[in-house]
mmCIF file of C-alpha atoms in Angstrom:
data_model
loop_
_atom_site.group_PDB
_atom_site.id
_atom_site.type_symbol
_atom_site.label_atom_id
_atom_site.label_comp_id
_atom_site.label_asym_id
_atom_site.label_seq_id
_atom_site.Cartn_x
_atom_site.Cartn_y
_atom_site.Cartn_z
ATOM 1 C CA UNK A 1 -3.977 68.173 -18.123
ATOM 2 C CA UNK A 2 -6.732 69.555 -20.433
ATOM 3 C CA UNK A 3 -9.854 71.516 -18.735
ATOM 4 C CA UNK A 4 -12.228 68.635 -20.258
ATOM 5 C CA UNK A 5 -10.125 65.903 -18.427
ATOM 6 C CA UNK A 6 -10.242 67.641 -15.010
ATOM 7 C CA UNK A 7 -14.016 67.862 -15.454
ATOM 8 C CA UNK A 8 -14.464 64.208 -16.129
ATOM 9 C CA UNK A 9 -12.188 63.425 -13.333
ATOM 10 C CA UNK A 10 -14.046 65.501 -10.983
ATOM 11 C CA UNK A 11 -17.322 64.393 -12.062
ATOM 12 C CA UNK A 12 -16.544 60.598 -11.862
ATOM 13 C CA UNK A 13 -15.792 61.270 -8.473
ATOM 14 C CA UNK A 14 -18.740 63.040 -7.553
ATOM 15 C CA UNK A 15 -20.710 60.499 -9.122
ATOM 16 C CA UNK A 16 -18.867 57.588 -7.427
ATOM 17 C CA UNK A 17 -19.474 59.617 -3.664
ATOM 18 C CA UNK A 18 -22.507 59.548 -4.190
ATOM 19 C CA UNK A 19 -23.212 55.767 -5.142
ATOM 20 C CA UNK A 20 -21.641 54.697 -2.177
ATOM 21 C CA UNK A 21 -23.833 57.292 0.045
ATOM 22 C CA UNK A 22 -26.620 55.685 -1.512
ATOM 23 C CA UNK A 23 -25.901 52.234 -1.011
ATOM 24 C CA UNK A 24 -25.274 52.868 2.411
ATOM 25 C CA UNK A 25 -28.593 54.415 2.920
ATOM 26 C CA UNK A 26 -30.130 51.331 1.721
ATOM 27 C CA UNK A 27 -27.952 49.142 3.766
ATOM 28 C CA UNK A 28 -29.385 50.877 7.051
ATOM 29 C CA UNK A 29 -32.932 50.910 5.783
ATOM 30 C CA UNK A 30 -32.911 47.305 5.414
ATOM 31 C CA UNK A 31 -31.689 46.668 8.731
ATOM 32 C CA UNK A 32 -33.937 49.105 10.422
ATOM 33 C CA UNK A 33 -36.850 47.059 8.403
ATOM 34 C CA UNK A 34 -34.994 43.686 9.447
ATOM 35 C CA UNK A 35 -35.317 44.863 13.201
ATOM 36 C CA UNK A 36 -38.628 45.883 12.691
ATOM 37 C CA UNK A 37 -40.011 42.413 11.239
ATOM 38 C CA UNK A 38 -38.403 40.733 14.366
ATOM 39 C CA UNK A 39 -40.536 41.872 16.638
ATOM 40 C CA UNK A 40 -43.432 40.400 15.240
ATOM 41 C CA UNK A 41 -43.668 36.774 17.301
ATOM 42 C CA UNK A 42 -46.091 33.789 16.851
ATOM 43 C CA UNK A 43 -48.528 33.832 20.027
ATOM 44 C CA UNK A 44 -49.034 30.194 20.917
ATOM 45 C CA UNK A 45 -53.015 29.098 21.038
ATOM 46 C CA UNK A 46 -53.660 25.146 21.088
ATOM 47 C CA UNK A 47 -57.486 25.037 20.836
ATOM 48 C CA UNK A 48 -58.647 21.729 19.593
ATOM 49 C CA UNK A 49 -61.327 20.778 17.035
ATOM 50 C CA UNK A 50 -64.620 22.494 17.843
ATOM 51 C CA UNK A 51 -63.634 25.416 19.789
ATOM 52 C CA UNK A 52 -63.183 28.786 18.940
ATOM 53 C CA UNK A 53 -59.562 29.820 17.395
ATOM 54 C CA UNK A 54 -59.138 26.479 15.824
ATOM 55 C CA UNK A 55 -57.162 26.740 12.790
ATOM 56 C CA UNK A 56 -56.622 30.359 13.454
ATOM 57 C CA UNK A 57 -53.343 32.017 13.684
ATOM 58 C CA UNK A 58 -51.964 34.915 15.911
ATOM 59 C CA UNK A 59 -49.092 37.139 15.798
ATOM 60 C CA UNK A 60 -48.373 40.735 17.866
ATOM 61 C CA UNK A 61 -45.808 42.818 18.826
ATOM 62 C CA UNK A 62 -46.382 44.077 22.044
ATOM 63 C CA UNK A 63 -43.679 46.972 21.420
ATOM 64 C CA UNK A 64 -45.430 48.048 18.896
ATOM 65 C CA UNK A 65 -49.429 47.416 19.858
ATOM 66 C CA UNK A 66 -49.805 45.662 16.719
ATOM 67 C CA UNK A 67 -51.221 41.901 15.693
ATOM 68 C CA UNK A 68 -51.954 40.015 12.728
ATOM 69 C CA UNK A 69 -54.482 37.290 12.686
ATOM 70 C CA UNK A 70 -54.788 34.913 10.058
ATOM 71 C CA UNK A 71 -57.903 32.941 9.722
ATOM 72 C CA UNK A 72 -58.066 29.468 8.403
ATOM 73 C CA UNK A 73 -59.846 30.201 4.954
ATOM 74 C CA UNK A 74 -56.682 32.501 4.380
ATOM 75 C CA UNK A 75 -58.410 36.367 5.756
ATOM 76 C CA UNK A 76 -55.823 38.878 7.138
ATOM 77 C CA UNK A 77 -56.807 41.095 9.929
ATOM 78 C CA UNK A 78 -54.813 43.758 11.317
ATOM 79 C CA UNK A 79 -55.023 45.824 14.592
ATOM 80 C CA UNK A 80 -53.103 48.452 15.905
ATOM 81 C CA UNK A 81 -54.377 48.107 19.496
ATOM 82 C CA UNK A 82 -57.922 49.051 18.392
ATOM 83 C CA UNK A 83 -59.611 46.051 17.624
ATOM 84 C CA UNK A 84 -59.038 43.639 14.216
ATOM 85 C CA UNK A 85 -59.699 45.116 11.085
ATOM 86 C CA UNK A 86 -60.221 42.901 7.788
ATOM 87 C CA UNK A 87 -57.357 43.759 5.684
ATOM 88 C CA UNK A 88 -57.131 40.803 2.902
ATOM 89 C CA UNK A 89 -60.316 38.405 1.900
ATOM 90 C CA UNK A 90 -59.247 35.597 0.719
ATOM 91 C CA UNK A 91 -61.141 34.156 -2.791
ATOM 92 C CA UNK A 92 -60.301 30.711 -1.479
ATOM 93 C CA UNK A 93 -63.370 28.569 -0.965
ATOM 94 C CA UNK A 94 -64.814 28.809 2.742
#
């Protein structure tokens, strides 16, 4: 076997280990981000017409100290256990 074919050998193989490291990697990130998106759960609030929190929405992860509100004109807020903080304003007419 000639020198050059050895080399190609040997680097296809290198370069095929290290694909399939790679996808792997990505395989556990996307579970690890999976896991993390589950534990984000809908926080049940019933108000009725009038009162405050009407048309509002509410999510938190209480593993995490973290919640998302969602207004009704479409605003984001975010809080990390310290209080809501606008993160998206919506252009949508108020």
């Amino acid at each position: 076997m000639k020198l050059s074919n050895i080399g190609v050998a040997l680097t296809l193989a290198a370069a095929m280990m290290g694909a399939s490291s790679h996808a792997g990697e990505h395989r556990r990130g996307s579970k690890d981000r999976h896991h993390a998106a589950a534990g984000m759960r809908t926080v049940a609030v019933s108000p009725k017409i009038g009162e405050p929190g009407h048309g509002w929405q509410y999510f938190s992860d209480a593993r995490r100290t973290r919640a998302v509100v969602i207004s009704p004109n479409g605003d984001y807020y975010y809080s990390q256990g310290k209080g809501l903080q606008l993160v998206f304003k919506s252009k949508a007419a108020a």
